[in-house]
mmCIF file with all atom_site columns, C-alpha atoms in Angstrom:
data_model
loop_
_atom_site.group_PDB
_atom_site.id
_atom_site.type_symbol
_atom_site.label_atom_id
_atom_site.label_alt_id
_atom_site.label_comp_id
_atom_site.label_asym_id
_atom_site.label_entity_id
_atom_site.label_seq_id
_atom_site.pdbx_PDB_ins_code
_atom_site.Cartn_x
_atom_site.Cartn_y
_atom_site.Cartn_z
_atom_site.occupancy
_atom_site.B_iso_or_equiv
_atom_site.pdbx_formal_charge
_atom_site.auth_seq_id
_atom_site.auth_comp_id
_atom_site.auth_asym_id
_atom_site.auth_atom_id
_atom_site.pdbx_PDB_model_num
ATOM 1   C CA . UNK A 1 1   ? -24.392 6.592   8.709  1.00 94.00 ? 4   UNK A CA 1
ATOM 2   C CA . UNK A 1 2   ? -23.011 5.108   5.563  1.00 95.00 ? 5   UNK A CA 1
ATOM 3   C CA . UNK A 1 3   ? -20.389 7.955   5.392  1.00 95.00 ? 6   UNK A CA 1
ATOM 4   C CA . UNK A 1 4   ? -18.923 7.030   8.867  1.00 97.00 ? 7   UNK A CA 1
ATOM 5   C CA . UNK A 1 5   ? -18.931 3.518   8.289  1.00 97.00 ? 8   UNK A CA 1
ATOM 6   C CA . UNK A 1 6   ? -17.128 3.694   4.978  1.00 97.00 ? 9   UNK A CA 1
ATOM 7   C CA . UNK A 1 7   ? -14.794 6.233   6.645  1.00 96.00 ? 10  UNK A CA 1
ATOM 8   C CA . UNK A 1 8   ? -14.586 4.193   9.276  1.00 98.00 ? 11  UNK A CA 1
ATOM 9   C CA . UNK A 1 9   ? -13.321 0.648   7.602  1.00 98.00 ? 12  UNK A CA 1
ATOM 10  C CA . UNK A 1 10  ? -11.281 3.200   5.364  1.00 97.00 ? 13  UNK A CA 1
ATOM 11  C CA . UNK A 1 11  ? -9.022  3.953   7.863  1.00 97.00 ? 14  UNK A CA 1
ATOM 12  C CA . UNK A 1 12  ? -8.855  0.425   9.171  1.00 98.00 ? 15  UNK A CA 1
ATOM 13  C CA . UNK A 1 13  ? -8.014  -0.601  5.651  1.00 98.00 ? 16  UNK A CA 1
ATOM 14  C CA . UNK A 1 14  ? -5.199  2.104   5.297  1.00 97.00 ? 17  UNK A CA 1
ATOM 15  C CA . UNK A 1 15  ? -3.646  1.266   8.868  1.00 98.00 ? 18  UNK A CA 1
ATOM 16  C CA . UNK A 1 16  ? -3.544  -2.733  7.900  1.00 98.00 ? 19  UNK A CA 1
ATOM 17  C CA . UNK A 1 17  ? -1.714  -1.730  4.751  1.00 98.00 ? 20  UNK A CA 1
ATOM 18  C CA . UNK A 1 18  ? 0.954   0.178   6.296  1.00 98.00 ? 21  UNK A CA 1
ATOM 19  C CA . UNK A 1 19  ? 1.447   -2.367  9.520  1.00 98.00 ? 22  UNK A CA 1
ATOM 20  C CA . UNK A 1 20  ? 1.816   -4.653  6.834  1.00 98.00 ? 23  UNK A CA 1
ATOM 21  C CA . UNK A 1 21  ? 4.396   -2.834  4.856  1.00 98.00 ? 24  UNK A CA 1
ATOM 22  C CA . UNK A 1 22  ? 6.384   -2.102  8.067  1.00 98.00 ? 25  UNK A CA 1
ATOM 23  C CA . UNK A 1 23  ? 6.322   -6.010  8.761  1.00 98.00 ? 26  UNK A CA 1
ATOM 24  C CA . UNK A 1 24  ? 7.695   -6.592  5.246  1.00 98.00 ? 27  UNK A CA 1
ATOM 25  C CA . UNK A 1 25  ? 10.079  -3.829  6.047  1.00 98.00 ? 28  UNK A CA 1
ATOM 26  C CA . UNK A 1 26  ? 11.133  -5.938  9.287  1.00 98.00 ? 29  UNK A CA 1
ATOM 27  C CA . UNK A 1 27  ? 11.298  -9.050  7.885  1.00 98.00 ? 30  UNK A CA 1
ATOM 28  C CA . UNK A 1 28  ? 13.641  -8.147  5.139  1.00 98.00 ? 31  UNK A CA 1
ATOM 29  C CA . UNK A 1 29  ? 16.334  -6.890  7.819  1.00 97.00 ? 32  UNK A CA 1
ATOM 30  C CA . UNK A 1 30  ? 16.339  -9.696  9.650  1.00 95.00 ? 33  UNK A CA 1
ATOM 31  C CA . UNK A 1 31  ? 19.444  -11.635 9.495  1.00 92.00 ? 34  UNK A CA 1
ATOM 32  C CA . UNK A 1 32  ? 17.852  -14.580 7.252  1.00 93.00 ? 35  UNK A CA 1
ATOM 33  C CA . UNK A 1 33  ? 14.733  -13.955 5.565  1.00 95.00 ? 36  UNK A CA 1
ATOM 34  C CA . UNK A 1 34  ? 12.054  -16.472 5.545  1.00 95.00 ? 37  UNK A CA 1
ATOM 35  C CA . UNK A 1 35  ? 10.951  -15.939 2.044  1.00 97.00 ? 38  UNK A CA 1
ATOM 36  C CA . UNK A 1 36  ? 7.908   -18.264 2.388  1.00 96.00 ? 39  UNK A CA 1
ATOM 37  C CA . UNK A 1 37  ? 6.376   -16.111 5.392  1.00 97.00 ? 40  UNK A CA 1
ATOM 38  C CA . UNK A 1 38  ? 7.519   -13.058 3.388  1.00 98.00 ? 41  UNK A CA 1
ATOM 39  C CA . UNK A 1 39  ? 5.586   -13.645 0.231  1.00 98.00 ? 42  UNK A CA 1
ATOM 40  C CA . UNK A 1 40  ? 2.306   -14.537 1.953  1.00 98.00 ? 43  UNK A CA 1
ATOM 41  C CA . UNK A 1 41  ? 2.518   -11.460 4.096  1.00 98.00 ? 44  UNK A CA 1
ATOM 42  C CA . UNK A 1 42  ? 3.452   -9.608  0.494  1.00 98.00 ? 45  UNK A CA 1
ATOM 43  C CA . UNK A 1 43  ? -0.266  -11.102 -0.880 1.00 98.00 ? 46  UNK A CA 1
ATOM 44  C CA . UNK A 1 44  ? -1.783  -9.949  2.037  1.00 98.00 ? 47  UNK A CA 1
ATOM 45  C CA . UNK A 1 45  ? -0.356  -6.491  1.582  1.00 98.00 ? 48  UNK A CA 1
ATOM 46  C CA . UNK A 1 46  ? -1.862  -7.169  -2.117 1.00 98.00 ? 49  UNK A CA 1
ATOM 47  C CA . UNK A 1 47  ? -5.200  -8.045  -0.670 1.00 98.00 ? 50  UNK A CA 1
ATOM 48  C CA . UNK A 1 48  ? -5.111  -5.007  1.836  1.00 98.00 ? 51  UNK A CA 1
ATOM 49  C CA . UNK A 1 49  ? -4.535  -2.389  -0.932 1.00 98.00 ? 52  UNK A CA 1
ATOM 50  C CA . UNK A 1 50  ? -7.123  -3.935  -3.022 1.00 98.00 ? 53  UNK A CA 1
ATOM 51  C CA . UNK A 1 51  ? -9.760  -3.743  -0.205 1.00 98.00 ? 54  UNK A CA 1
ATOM 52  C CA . UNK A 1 52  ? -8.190  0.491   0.921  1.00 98.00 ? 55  UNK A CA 1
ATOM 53  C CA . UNK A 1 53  ? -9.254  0.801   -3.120 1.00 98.00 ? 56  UNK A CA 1
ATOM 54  C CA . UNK A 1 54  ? -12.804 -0.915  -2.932 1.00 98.00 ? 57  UNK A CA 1
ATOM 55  C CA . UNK A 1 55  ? -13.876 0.786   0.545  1.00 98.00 ? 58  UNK A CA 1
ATOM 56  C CA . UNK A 1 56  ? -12.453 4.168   -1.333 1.00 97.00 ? 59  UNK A CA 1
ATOM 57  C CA . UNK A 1 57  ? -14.620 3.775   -4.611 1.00 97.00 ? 60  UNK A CA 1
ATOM 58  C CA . UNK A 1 58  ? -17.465 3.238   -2.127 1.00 97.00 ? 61  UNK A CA 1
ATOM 59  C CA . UNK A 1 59  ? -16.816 6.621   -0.007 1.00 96.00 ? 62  UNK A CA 1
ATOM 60  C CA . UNK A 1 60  ? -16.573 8.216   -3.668 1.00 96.00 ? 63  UNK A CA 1
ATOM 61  C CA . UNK A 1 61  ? -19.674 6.865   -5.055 1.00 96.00 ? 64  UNK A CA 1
ATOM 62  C CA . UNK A 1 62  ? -21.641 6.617   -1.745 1.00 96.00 ? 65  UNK A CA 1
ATOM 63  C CA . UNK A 1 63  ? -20.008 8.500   0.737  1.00 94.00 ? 66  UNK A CA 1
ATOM 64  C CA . UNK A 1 64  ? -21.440 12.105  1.937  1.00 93.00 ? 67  UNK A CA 1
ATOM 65  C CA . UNK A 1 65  ? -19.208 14.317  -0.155 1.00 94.00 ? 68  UNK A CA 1
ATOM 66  C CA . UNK A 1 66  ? -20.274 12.462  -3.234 1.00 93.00 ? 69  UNK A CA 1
ATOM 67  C CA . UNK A 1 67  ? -17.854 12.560  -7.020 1.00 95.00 ? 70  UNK A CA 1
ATOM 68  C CA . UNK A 1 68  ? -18.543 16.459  -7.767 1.00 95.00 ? 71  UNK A CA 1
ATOM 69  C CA . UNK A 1 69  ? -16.218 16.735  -4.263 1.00 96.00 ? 72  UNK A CA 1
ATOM 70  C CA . UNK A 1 70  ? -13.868 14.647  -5.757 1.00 96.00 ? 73  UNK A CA 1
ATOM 71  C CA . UNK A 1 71  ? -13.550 14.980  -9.071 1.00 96.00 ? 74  UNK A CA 1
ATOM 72  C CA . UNK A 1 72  ? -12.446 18.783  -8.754 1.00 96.00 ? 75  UNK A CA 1
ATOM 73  C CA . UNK A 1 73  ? -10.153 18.421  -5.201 1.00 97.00 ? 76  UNK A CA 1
ATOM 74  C CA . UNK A 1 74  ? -6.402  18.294  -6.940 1.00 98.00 ? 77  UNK A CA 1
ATOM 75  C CA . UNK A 1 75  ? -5.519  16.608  -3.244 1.00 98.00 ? 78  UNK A CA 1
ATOM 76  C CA . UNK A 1 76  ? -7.631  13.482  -4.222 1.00 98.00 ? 79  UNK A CA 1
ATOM 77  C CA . UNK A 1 77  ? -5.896  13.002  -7.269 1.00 98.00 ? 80  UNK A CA 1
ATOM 78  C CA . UNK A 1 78  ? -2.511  14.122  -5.628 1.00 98.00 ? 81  UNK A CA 1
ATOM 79  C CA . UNK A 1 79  ? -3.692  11.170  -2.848 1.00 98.00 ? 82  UNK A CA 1
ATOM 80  C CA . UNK A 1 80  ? -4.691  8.713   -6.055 1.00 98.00 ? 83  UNK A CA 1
ATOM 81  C CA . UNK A 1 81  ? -0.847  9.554   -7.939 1.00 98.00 ? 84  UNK A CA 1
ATOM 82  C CA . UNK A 1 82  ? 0.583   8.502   -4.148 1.00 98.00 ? 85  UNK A CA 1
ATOM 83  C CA . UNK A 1 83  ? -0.844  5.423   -4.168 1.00 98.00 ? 86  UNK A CA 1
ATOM 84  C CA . UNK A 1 84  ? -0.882  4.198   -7.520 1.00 98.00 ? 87  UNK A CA 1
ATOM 85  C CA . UNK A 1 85  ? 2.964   4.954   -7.474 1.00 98.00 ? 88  UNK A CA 1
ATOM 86  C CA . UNK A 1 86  ? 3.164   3.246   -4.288 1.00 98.00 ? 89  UNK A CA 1
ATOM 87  C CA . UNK A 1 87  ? 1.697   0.432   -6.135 1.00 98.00 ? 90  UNK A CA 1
ATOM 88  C CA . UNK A 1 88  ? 3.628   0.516   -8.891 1.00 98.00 ? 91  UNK A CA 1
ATOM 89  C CA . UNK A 1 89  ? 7.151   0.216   -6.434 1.00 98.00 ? 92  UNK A CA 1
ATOM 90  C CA . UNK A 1 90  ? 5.264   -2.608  -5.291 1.00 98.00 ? 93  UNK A CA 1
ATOM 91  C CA . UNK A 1 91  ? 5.672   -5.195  -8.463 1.00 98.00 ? 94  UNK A CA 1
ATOM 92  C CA . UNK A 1 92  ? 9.331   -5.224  -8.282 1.00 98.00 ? 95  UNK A CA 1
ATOM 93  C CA . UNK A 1 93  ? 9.505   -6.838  -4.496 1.00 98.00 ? 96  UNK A CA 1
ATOM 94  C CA . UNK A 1 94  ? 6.390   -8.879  -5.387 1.00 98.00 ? 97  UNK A CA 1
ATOM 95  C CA . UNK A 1 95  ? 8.141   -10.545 -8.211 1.00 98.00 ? 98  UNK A CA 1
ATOM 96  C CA . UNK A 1 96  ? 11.234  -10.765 -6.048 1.00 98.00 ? 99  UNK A CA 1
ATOM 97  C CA . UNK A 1 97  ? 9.576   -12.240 -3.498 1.00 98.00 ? 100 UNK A CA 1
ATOM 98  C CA . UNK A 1 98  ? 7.898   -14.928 -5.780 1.00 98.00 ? 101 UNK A CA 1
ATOM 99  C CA . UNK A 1 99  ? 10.725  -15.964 -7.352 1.00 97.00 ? 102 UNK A CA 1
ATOM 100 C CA . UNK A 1 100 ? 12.666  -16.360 -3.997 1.00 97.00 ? 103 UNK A CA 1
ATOM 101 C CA . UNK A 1 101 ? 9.907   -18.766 -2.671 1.00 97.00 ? 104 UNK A CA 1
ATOM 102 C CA . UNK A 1 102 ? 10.074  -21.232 -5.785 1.00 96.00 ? 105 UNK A CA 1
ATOM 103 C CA . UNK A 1 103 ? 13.575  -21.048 -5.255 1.00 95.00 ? 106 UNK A CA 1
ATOM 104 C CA . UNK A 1 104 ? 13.397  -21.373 -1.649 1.00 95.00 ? 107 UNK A CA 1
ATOM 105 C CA . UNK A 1 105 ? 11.189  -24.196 -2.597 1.00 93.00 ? 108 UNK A CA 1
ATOM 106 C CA . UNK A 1 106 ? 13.901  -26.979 -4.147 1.00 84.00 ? 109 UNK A CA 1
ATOM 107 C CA . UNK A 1 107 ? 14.986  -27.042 -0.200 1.00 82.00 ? 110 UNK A CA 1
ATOM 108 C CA . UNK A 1 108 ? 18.499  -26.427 -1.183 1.00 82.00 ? 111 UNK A CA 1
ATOM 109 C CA . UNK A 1 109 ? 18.296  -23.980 1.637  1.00 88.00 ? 112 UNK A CA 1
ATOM 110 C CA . UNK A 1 110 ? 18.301  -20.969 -0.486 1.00 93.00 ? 113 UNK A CA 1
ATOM 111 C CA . UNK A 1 111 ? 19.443  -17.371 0.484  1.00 95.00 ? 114 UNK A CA 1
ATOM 112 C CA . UNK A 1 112 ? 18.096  -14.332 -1.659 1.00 97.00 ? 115 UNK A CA 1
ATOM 113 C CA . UNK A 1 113 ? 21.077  -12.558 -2.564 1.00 97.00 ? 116 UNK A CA 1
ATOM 114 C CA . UNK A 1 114 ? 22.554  -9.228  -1.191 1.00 97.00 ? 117 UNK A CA 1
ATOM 115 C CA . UNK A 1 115 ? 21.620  -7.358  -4.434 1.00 98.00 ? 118 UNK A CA 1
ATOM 116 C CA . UNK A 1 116 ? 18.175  -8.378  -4.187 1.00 98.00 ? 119 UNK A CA 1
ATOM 117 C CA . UNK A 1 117 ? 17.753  -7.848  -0.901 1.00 98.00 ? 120 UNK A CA 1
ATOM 118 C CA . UNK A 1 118 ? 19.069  -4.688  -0.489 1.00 98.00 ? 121 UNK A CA 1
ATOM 119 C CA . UNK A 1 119 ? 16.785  -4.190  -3.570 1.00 98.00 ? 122 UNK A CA 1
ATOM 120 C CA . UNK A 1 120 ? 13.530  -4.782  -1.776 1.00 98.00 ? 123 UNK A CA 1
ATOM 121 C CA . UNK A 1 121 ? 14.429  -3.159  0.954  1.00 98.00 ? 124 UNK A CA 1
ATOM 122 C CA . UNK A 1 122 ? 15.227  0.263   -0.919 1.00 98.00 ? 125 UNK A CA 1
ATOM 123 C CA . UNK A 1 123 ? 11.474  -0.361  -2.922 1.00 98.00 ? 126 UNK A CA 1
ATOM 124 C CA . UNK A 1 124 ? 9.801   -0.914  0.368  1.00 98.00 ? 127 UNK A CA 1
ATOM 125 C CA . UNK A 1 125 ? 11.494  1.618   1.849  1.00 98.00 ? 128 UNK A CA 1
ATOM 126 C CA . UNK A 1 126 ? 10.442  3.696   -0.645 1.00 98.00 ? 129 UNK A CA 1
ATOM 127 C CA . UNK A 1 127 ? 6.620   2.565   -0.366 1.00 98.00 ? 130 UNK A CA 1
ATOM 128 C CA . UNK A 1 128 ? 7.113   3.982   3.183  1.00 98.00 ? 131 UNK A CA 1
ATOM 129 C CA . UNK A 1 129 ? 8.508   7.022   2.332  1.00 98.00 ? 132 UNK A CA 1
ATOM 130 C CA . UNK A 1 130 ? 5.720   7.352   -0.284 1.00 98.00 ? 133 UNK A CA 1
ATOM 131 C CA . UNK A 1 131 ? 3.080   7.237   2.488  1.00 97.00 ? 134 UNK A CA 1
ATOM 132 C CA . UNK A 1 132 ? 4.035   10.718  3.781  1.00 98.00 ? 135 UNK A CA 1
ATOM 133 C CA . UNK A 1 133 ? 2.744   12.509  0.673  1.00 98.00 ? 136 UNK A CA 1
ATOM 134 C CA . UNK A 1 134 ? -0.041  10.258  0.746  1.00 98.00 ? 137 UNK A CA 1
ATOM 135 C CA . UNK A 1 135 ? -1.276  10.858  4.133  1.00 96.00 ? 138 UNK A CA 1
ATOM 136 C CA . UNK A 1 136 ? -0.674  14.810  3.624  1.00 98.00 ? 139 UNK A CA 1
ATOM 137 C CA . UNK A 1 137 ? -2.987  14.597  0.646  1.00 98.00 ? 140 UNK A CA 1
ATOM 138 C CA . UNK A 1 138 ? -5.315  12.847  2.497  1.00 97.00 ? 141 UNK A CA 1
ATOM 139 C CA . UNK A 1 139 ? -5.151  15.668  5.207  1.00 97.00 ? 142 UNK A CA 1
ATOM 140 C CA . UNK A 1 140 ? -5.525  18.164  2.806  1.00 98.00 ? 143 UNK A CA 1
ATOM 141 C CA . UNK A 1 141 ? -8.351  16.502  0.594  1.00 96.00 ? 144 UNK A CA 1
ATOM 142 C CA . UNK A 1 142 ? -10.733 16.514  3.907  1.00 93.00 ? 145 UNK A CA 1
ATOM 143 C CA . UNK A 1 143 ? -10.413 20.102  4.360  1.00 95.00 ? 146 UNK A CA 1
ATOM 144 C CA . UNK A 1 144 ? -10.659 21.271  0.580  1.00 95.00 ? 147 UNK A CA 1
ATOM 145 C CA . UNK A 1 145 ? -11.958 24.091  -0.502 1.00 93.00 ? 148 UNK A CA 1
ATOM 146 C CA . UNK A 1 146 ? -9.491  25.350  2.366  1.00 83.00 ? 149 UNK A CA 1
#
C-alpha cells in the first residue's frame, strides 16, 4: 500500500510542477507581466520540484521496487539527468524573476525588458521541452528490464 500511495502523490507532484511551468509559460506572454504574481508562482514551482524530489527518494527507499531496481535502470538516471537539467534552466528565470520584483517594487511602474523576457521565455520553454525526455524515461524506467 505504501508503493501506491507514494506512486500515487508522485504523479500528483509531477502534474503540479508542469501546470505550474505552463502558467509561468502563460504569464510571461502576456502583454504586461505582473512580475510580483510571477515570482511567487516561480517559488511555488520551487516548492513543487522540491516535494516531486522528496516523494521520489521515498518510492526509492520505500517503494516496492526498492534501490537494487534503481540503481542499475540507465532510464532512472536518464529520468534524474532530465530533471536536474531542468533544474538547472531553472536558476536563470528565478533570478530574473527576483530581480524584476525588487525592481517592480520602487513603484516606478517597471517593465522587464524585451531581452529578458524573451530570455525567460526561451529557458522556460526549454524546461517544457525538457519534460518530453523526462516523461519517456519515466515510461521506460517502469518497464525495465524490457
Amino acid at each position: 500500500m505504501t508503493d501506491l500511495i507514494l506512486a500515487i502523490l508522485h504523479h500528483v507532484a509531477v502534474f503540479a510542477l508542469v501546470a505550474t511551468l505552463a502558467m509561468e509559460g502563460v504569464m510571461l506572454r502576456a502583454p504586461s507581466v505582473d512580475v510580483g504574481r510571477l515570482a511567487r508562482l516561480d517559488a511555488r514551482f520551487g516548492m513543487t520540484a522540491m516535494l516531486v524530489i522528496v516523494i521520489g527518494v521515498s518510492r526509492v527507499v520505500w517503494g516496492g521496487k526498492g534501490w537494487a531496481f534503481y540503481a542499475e535502470n540507465p532510464f532512472f538516471w536518464g529520468k534524474i539527468a532530465c530533471f536536474v537539467a531542468i533544474g538547472l534552466l531553472s536558476i536563470g528565470p528565478t533570478v530574473m524573476f527576483l530581480r524584476w520584483r525588487k525592481a517592480a517594487a520602487g513603484g516606478t511602474g517597471f517593465v522587464p525588458p524585451a531581452d529578458q523576457l524573451r530570455r525567460a521565455r526561451a529557458l522556460v520553454g526549454l524546461q517544457g521541452v525538457m519534460l518530453v525526455p523526462l516523461l519517456g524515461f519515466a515510461a521506460a524506467m517502469a518497464r525495465w528490464p524490457f
